[in-house]
Tab-separated table of C-alpha atoms and ligand atoms in Angstrom:
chain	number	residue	atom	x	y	z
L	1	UNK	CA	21.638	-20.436	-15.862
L	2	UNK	CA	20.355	-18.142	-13.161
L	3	UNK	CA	16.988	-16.829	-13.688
L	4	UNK	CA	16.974	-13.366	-12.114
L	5	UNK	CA	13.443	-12.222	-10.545
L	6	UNK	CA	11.981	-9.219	-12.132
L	7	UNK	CA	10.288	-7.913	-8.794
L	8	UNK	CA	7.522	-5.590	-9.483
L	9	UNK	CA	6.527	-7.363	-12.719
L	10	UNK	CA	4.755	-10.731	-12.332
L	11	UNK	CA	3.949	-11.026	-15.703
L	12	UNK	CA	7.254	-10.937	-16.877
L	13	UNK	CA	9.789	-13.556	-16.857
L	14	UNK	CA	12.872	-15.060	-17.891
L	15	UNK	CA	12.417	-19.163	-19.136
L	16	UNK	CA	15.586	-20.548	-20.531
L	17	UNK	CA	17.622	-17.210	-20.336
L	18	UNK	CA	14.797	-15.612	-22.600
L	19	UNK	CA	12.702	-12.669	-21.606
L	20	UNK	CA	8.879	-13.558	-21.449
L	21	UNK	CA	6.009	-10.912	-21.504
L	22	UNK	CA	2.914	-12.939	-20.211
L	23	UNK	CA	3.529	-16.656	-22.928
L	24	UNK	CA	5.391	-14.603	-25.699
L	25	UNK	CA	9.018	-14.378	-26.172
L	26	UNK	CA	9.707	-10.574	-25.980
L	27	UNK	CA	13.034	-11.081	-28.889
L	28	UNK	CA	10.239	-12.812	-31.344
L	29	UNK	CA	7.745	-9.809	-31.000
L	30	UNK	CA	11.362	-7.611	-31.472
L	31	UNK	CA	11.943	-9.849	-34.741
L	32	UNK	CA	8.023	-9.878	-35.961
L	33	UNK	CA	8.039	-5.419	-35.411
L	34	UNK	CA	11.477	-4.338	-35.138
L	35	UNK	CA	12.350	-1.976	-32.315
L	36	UNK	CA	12.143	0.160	-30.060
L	37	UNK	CA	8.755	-1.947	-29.663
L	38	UNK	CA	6.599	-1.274	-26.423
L	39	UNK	CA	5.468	-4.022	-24.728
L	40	UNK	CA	2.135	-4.507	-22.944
L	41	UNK	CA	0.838	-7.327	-20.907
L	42	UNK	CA	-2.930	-7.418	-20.313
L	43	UNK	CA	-3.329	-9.341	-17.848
L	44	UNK	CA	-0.496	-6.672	-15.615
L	45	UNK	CA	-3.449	-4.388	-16.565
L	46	UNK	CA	-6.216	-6.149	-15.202
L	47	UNK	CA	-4.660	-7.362	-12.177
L	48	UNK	CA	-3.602	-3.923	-11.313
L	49	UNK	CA	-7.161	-2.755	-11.851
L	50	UNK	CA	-8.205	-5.943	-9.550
L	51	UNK	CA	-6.293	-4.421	-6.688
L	52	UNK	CA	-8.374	-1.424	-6.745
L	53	UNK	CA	-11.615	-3.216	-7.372
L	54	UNK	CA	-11.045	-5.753	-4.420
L	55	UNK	CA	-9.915	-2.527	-2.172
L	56	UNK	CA	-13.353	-1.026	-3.269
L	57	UNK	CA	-15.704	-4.048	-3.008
L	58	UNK	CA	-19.070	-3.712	-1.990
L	59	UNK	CA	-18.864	-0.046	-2.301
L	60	UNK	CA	-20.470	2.658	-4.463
L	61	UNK	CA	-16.901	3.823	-6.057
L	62	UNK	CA	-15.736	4.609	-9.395
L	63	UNK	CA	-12.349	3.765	-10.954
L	64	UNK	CA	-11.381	6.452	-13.763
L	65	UNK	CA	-8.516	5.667	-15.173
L	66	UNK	CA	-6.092	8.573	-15.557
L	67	UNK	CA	-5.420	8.194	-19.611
L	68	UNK	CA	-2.415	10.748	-19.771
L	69	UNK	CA	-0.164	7.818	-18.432
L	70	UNK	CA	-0.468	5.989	-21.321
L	71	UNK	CA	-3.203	6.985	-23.816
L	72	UNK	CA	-3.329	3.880	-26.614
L	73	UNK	CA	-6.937	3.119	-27.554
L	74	UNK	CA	-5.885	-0.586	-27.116
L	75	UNK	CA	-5.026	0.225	-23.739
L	76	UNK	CA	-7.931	2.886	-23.421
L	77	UNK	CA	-10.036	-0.073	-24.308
L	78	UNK	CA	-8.958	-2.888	-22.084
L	79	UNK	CA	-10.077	-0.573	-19.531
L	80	UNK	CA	-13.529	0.522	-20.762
L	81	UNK	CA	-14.451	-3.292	-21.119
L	82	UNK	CA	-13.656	-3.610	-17.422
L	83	UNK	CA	-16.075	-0.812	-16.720
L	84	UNK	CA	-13.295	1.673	-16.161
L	85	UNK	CA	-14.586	5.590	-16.486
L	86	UNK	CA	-11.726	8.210	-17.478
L	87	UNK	CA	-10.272	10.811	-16.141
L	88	UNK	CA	-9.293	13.689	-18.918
L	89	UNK	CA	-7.384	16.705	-19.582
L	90	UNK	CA	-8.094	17.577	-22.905
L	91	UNK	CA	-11.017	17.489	-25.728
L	92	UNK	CA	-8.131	15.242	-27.469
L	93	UNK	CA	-8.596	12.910	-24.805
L	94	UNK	CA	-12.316	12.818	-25.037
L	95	UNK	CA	-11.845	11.921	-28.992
L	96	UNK	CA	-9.884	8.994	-27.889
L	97	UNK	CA	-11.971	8.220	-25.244
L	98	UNK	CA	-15.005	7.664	-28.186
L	99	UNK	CA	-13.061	6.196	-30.508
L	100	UNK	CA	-11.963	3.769	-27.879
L	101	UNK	CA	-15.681	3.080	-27.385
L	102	UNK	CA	-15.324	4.200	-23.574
L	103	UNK	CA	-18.713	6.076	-22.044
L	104	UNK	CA	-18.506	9.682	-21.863
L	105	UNK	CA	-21.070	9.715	-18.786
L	106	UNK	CA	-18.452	8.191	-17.073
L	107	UNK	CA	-15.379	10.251	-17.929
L	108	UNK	CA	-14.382	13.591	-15.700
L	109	UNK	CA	-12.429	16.091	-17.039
L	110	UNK	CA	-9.467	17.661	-15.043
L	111	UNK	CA	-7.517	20.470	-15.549
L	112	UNK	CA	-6.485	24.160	-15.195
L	113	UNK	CA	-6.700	25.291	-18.549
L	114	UNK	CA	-10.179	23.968	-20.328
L	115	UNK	CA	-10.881	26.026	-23.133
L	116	UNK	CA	-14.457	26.799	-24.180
L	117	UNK	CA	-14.583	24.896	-27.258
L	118	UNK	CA	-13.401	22.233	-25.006
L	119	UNK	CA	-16.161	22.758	-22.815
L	120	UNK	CA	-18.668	22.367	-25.205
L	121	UNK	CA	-17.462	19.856	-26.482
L	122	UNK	CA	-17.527	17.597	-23.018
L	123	UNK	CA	-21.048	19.001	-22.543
L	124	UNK	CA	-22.245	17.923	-25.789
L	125	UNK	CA	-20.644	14.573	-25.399
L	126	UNK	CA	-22.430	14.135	-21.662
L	127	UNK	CA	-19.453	13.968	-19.543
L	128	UNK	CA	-19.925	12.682	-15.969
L	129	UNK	CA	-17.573	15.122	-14.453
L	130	UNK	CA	-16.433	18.686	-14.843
L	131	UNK	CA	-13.104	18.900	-11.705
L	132	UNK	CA	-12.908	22.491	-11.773
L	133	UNK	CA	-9.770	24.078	-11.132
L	134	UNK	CA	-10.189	27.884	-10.221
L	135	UNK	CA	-13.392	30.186	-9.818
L	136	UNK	CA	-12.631	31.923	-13.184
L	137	UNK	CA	-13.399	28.870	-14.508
L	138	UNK	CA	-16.207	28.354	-12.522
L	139	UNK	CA	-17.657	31.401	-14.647
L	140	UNK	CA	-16.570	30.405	-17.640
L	141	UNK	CA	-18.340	26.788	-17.555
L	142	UNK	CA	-21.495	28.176	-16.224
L	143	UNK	CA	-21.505	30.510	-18.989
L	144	UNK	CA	-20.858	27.676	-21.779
L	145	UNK	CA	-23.377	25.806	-20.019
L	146	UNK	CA	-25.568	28.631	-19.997
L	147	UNK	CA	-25.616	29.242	-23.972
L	148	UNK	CA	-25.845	25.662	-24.346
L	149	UNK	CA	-28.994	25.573	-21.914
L	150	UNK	CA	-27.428	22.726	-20.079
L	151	UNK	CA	-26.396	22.032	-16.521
L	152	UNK	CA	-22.474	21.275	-16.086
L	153	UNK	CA	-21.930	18.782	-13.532
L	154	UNK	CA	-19.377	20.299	-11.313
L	155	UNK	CA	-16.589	19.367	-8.549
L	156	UNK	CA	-14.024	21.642	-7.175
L	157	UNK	CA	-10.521	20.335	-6.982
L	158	UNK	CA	-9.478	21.649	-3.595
L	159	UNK	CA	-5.752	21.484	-2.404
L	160	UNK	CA	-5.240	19.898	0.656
L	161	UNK	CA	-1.370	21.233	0.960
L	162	UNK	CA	0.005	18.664	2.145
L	163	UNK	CA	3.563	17.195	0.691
L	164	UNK	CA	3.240	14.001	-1.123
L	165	UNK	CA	7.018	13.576	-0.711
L	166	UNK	CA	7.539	12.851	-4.137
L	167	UNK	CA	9.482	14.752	-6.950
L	168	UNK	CA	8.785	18.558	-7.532
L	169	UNK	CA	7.946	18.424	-10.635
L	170	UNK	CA	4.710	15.729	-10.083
L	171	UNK	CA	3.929	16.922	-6.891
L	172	UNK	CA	0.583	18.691	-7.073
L	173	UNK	CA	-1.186	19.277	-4.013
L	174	UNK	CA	0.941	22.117	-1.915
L	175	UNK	CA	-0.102	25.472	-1.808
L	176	UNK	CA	2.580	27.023	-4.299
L	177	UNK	CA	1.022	24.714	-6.985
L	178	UNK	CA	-0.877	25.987	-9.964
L	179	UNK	CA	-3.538	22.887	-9.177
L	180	UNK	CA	-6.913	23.775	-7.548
L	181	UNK	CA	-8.252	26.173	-5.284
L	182	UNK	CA	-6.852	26.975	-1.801
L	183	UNK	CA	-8.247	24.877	0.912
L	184	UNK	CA	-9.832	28.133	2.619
L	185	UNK	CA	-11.243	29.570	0.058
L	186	UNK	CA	-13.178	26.424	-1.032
L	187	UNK	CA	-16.332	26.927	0.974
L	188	UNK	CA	-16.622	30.418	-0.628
L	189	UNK	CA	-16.491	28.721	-3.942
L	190	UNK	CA	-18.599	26.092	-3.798
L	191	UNK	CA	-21.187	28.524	-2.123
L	192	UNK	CA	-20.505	30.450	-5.697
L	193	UNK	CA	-20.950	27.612	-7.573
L	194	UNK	CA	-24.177	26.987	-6.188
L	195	UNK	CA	-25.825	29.913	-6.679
L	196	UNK	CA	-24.995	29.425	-10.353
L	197	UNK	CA	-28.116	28.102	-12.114
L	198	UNK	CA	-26.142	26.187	-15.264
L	199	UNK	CA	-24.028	24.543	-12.607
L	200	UNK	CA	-25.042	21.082	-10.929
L	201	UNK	CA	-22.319	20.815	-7.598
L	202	UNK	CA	-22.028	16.969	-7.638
L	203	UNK	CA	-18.989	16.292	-5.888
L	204	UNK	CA	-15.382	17.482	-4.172
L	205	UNK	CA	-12.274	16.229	-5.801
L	206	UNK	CA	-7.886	16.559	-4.979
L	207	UNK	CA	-4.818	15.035	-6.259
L	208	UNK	CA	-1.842	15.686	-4.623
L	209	UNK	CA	0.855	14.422	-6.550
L	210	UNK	CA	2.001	11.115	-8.446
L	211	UNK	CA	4.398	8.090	-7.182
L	212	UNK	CA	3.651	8.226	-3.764
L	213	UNK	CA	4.754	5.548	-2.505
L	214	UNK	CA	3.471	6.104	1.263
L	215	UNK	CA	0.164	5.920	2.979
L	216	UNK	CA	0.485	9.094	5.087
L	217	UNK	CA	0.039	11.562	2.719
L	218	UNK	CA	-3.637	10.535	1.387
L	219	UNK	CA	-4.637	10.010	5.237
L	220	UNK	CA	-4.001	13.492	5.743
L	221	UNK	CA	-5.489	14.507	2.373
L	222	UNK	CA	-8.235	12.595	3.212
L	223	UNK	CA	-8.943	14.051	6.337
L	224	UNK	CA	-8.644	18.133	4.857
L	225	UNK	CA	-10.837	17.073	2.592
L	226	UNK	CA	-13.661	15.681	4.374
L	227	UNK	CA	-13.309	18.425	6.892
L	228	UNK	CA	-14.144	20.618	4.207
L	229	UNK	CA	-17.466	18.429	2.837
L	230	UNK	CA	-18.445	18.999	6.383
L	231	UNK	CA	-18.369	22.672	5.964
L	232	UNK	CA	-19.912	22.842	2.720
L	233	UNK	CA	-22.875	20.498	3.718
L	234	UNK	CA	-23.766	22.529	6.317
L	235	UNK	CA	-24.107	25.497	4.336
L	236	UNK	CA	-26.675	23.138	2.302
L	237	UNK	CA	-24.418	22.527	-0.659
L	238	UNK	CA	-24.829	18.255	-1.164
L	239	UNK	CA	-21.474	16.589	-1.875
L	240	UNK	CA	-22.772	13.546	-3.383
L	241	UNK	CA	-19.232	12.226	-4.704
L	242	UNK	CA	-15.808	12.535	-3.266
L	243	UNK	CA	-12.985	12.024	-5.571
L	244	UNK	CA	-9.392	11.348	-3.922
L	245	UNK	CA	-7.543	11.806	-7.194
L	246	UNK	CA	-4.885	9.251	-8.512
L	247	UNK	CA	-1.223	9.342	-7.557
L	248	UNK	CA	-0.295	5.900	-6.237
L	249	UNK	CA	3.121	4.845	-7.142
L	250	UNK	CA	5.028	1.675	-8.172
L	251	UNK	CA	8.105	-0.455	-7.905
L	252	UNK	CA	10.698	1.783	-10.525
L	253	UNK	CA	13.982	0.696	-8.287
L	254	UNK	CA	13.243	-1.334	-5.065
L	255	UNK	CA	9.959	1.321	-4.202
L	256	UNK	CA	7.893	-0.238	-1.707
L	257	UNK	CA	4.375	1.610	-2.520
L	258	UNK	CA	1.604	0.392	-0.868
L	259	UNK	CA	-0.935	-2.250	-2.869
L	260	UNK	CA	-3.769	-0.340	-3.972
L	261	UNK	CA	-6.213	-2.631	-2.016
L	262	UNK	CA	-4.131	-1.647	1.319
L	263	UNK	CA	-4.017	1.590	0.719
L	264	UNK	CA	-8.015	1.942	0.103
L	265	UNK	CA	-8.669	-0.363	3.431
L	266	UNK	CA	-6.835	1.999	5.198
L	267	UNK	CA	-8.095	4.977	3.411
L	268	UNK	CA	-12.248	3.808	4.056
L	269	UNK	CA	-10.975	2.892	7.466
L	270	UNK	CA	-10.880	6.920	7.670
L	271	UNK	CA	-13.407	7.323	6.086
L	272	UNK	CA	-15.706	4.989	7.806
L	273	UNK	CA	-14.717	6.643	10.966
L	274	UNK	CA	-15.373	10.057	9.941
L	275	UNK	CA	-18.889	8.766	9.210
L	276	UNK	CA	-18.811	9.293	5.459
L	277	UNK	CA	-18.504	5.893	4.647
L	278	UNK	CA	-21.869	5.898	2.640
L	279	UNK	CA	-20.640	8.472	-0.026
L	280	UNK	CA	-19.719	7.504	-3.562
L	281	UNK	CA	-16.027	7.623	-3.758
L	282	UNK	CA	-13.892	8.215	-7.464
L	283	UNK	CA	-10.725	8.037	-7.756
L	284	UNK	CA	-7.867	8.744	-10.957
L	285	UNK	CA	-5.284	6.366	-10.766
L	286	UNK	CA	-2.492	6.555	-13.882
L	287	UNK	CA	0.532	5.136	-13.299
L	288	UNK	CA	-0.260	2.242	-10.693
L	289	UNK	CA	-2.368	0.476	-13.424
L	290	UNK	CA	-0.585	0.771	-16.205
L	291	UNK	CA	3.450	1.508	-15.065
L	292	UNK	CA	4.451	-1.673	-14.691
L	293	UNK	CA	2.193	-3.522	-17.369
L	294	UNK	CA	4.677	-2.386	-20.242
L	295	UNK	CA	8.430	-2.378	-21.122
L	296	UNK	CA	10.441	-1.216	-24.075
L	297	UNK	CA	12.528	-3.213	-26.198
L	298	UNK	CA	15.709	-1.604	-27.922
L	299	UNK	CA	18.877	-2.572	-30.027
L	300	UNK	CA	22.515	-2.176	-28.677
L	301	UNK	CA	23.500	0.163	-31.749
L	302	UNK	CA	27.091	0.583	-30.412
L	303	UNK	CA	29.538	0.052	-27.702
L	304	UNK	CA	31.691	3.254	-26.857
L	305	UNK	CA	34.173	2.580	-24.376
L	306	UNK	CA	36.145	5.965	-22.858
L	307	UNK	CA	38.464	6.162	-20.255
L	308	UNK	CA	35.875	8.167	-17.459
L	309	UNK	CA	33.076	6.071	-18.851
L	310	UNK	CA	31.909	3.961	-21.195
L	311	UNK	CA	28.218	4.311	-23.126
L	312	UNK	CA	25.919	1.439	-24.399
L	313	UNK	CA	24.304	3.373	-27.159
L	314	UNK	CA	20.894	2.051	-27.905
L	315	UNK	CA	18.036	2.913	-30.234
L	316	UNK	CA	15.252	3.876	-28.197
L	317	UNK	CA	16.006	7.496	-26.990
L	318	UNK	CA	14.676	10.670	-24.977
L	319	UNK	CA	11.875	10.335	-27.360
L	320	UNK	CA	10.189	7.313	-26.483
L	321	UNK	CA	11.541	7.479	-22.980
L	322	UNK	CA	11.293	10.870	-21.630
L	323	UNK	CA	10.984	10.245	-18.095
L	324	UNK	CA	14.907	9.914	-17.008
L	325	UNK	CA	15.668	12.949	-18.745
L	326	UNK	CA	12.681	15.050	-17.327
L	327	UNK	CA	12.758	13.504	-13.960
L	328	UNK	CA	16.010	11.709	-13.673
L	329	UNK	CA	13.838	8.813	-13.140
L	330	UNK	CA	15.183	5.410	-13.003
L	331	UNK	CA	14.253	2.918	-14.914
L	332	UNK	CA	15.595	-1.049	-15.069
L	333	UNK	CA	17.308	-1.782	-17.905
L	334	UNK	CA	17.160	-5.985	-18.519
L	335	UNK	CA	18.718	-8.106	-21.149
L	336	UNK	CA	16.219	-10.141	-23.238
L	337	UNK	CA	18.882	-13.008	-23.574
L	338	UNK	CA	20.190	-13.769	-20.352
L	339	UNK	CA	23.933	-14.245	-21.413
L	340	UNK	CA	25.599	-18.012	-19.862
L	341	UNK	CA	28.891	-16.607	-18.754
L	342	UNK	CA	28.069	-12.995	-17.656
L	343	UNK	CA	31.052	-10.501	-17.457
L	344	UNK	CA	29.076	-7.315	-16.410
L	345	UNK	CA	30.619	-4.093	-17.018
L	346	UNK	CA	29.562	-0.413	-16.045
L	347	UNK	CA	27.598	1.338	-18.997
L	348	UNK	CA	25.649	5.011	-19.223
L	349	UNK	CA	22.911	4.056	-21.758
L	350	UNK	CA	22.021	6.599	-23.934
L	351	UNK	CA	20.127	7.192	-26.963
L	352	UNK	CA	21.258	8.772	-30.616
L	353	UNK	CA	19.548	11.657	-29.788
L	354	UNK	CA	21.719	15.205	-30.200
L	355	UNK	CA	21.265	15.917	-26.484
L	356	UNK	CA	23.178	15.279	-23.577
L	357	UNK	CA	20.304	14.651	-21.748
L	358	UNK	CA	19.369	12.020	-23.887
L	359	UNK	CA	20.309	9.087	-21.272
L	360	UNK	CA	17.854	6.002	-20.286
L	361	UNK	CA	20.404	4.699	-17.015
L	362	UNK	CA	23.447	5.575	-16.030
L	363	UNK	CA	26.216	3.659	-14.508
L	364	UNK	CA	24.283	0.569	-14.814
L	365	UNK	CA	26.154	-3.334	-14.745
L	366	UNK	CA	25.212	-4.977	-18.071
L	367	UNK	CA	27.034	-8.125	-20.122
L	368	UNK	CA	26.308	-7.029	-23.746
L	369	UNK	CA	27.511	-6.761	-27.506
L	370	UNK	CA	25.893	-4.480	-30.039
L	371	UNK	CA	23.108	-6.152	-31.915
L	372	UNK	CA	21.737	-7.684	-27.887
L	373	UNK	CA	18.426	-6.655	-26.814
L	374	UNK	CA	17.511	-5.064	-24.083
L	375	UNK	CA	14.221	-3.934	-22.194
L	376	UNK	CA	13.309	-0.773	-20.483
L	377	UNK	CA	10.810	-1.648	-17.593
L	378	UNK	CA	8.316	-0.203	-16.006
L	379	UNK	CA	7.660	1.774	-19.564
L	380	UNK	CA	4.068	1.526	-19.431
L	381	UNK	CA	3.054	4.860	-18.110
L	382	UNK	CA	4.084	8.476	-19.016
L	383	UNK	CA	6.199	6.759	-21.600
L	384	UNK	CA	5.132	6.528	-25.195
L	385	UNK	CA	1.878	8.926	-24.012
L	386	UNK	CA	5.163	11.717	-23.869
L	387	UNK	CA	6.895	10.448	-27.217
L	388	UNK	CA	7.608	13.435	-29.497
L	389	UNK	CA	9.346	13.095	-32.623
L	390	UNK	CA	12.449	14.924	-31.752
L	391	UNK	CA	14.899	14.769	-34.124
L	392	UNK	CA	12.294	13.582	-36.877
L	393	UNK	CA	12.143	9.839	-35.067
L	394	UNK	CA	8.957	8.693	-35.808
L	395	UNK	CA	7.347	6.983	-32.412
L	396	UNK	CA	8.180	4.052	-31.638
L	397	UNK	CA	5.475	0.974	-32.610
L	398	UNK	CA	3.107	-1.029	-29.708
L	399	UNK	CA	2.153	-4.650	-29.208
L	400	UNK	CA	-0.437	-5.730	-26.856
L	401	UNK	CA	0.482	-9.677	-25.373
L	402	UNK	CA	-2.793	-11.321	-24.039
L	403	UNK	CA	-1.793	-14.876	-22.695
L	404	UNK	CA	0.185	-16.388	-25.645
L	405	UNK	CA	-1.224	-14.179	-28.367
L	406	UNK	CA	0.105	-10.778	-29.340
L	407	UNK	CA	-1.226	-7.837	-31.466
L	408	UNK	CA	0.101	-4.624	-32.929
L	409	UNK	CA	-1.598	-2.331	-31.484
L	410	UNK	CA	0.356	0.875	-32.951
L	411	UNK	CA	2.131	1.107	-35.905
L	412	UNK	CA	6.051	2.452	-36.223
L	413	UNK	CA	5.397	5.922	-36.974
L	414	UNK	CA	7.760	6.751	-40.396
L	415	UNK	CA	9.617	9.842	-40.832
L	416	UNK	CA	6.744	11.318	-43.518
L	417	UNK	CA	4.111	10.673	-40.964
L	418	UNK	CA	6.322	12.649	-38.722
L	419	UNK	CA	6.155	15.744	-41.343
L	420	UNK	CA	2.512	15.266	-43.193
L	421	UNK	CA	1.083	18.153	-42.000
L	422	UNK	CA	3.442	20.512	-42.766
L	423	UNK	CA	3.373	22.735	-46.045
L	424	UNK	CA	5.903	23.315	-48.424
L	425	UNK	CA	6.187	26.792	-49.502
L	426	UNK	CA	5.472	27.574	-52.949
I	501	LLP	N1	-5.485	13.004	-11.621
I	501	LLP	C1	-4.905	14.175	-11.861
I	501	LLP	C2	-5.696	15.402	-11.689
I	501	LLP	C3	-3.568	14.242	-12.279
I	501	LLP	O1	-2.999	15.408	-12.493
I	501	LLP	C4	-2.828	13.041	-12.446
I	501	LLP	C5	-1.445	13.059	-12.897
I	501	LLP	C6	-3.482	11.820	-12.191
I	501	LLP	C7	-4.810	11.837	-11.767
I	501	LLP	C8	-2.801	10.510	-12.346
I	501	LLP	O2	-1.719	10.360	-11.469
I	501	LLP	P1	-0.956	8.971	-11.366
I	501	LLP	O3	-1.917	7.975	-10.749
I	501	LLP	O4	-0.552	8.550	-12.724
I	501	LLP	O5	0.197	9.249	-10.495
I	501	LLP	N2	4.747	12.617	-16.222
I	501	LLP	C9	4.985	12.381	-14.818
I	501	LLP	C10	3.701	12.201	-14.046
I	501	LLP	C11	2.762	13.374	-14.179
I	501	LLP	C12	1.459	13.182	-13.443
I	501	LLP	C13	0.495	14.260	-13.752
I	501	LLP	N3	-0.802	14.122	-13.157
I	501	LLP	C14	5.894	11.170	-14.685
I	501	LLP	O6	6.261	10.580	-15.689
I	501	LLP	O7	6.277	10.789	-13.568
């Protein structure tokens, strides 16, 4: 039987026609918690974290994970133990950060909207980072801060404008974005933010977009940016961290993004050069630690053939899965039993969900009969973090593997959790 390759995802295999995550069969964790089940291998994780911490060796750098790619505590907690900070966008996030047991004084909080009580909250809690997003809320910080009689540690996201090539709807650093403040007003700012007594300016900090899967773009980030510390250390400002944001893409359908350890040789190359080699350097990556670390198992429900095409409806849906309808993103689709004679035929699989957007592939050659398995890959980031319970489906249950042992690390939601907070009217 032919053993296909599952590039991309080293911890996954097939071994006598059966689907392997890490040393457990995928269809016995399907049996044990019933599907859709997500899927996560720890050691995908940790060697995707490696690549970042090899590419940063012997440097004073920071890796904080970007948690709104997939925001588990299990997973939130494989990464604190490896000394992973966080990068935030919400006081939510923060909770889960805690609760994960991750350390606040190393967790930076992005965003455009922070609310006050937010604020406060991340003050109280110590947070390493404040990435400020606009000068209005520049003011509004100082003046939580203020009332608080605390200092708010403080970088400006600045946006470099330059075109991660990637799709509109994650691309974050051009000029018509809602994302940080223009490149030339920056210096203005920052010269703002200093004067501000409950403000501490620690550091400088972009993000221009998510699955870029070329080197070019963060060169030329990298550059606007450091042209712009330049500037604001000679007006006496100290940048004493430079964050370069997250972003880095992986393998969805034959994607060749760079390894993060390339990337960052190339990227303190640059930096190096420039002569700011000495600085400590953050970055937020989401997706390129986590992406490819997870799949999602669902059940052929039916088989619908039709004359223009035929659907392989399955019971994960738009729900767990959100990113081919929002993005038409692609995603693999894989059997978990390899079938011996294949006879492949051309499916659109979709979901039960009352929406025609509700795909997962389309057009996509699979040998299957309802009741077959199949696996959704690269379903570890911006995947169950996006669930909803449209259509009252409760979200969808996790397992962590580690090596040959496996643990549930998220319980099938039911339908009444899906409705407990709601109140019946007299
Ligand atoms: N830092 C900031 C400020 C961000 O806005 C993001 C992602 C990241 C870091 C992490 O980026 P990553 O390394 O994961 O590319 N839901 C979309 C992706 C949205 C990304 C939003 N910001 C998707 O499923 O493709």
């Amino acid at each position: 039987m032919t053993q296909p390759a599952l590039p991309g995802h080293p911890y996954f295999s097939y071994r006598d026609g059966a689907l392997f995550v890490e040393e457990m069969r995928a269809s016995e964790l399907a049996d044990a918690h019933g599907t859709p089940l997500f899927i996560y291998s720890k050691a995908a994780m940790l060697a995707a974290l490696a690549s970042y911490q090899r590419g940063f060796a012997g440097r004073h750098a920071q890796i904080c994970y970007a948690m709104k790619a997939n925001s588990s505590l299990a997973v939130l907690q494989v990464f604190a133990r490896a000394g992973c900070g966080f990068d935030i966008v919400s006081g939510g996030e923060l909770e889960r950060v805690q609760a994960a047991g991750g350390n606040a004084g190393k967790v930076i909080f992005s965003g455009v909207g922070k609310t006050r009580a937010e604020m406060r909250q991340a003050l109280a809690a110590g947070i390493g980072c404040f990435n400020v997003e606009s000068e209005a809320e520049l003011d509004v910080l100082a003046e939580v801060a203020a009332a608080m009689a605390l200092r708010a540690p403080v970088s400006i996201r600045v946006n470099p404008n330059v075109d991660p090539k990637t799709h509109p709807y994650i691309s974050t650093g051009l000029k018509d974005n809602k994302f940080g403040v223009a490149h030339e007003d920056a210096l203005r700012i920052y010269q703002h933010a200093a004067s501000l007594p409950s403000l501490r300016v620690i550091g400088i900090d972009c993000h221009i977009g998510s699955q870029i899967t070329e080197a070019t773009p963060y060169l030329d980030a990298m550059d606007r940016v450091l042209d712009l510390v330049t500037s604001i250390e000679a007006a006496g400002i100290d940048i004493e961290h430079i964050d370069f944001g997250g972003g880095l893409g992986i393998a969805y359908n034959g994607d060749t993004p760079p390894e993060a350890e390339v990337l960052w040789r190339e990227l303190l190359a640059k930096l190096d050069a420039r002569g700011f080699g000495h600085k400590k350097l953050m970055v937020e990556p989401g997706r390129s630690l986590v992406g490819n670390a997870g799949l999602c198992v669902s059940e052929v429900l039916y088989l619908k053939p039709g004359e223009q095409k035929s659907f392989c409806i399955i019971d994960a849906a738009m729900n767990d899965l959100p990113r081919p309808a929002m993005y038409q993103a692609f995603h693999a689709i894989v059997p978990l039993a390899l079938a011996s004679q294949a006879q492949d035929q051309r499916y659109d699989v979709v979901g039960p969900i009352c929406e025609s957007g509700d795909w997962i592939g389309r057009d996509r050659a699979l040998s299957v009969a309802a009741g077959d398995r199949l696996a959704v890959l690269s379903a570890g980031a911006y995947c169950m973090s996006m669930s909803s319970n449209y259509n009252t489906r409760g979200r969808a249950a996790e397992v962590l593997v580690d090596g040959a042992s496996a643990r549930l690390v998220r319980q099938r939601e039911t339908p009444a959790d899906t409705f407990k907070n709601e109140i019946l009217l007299p």
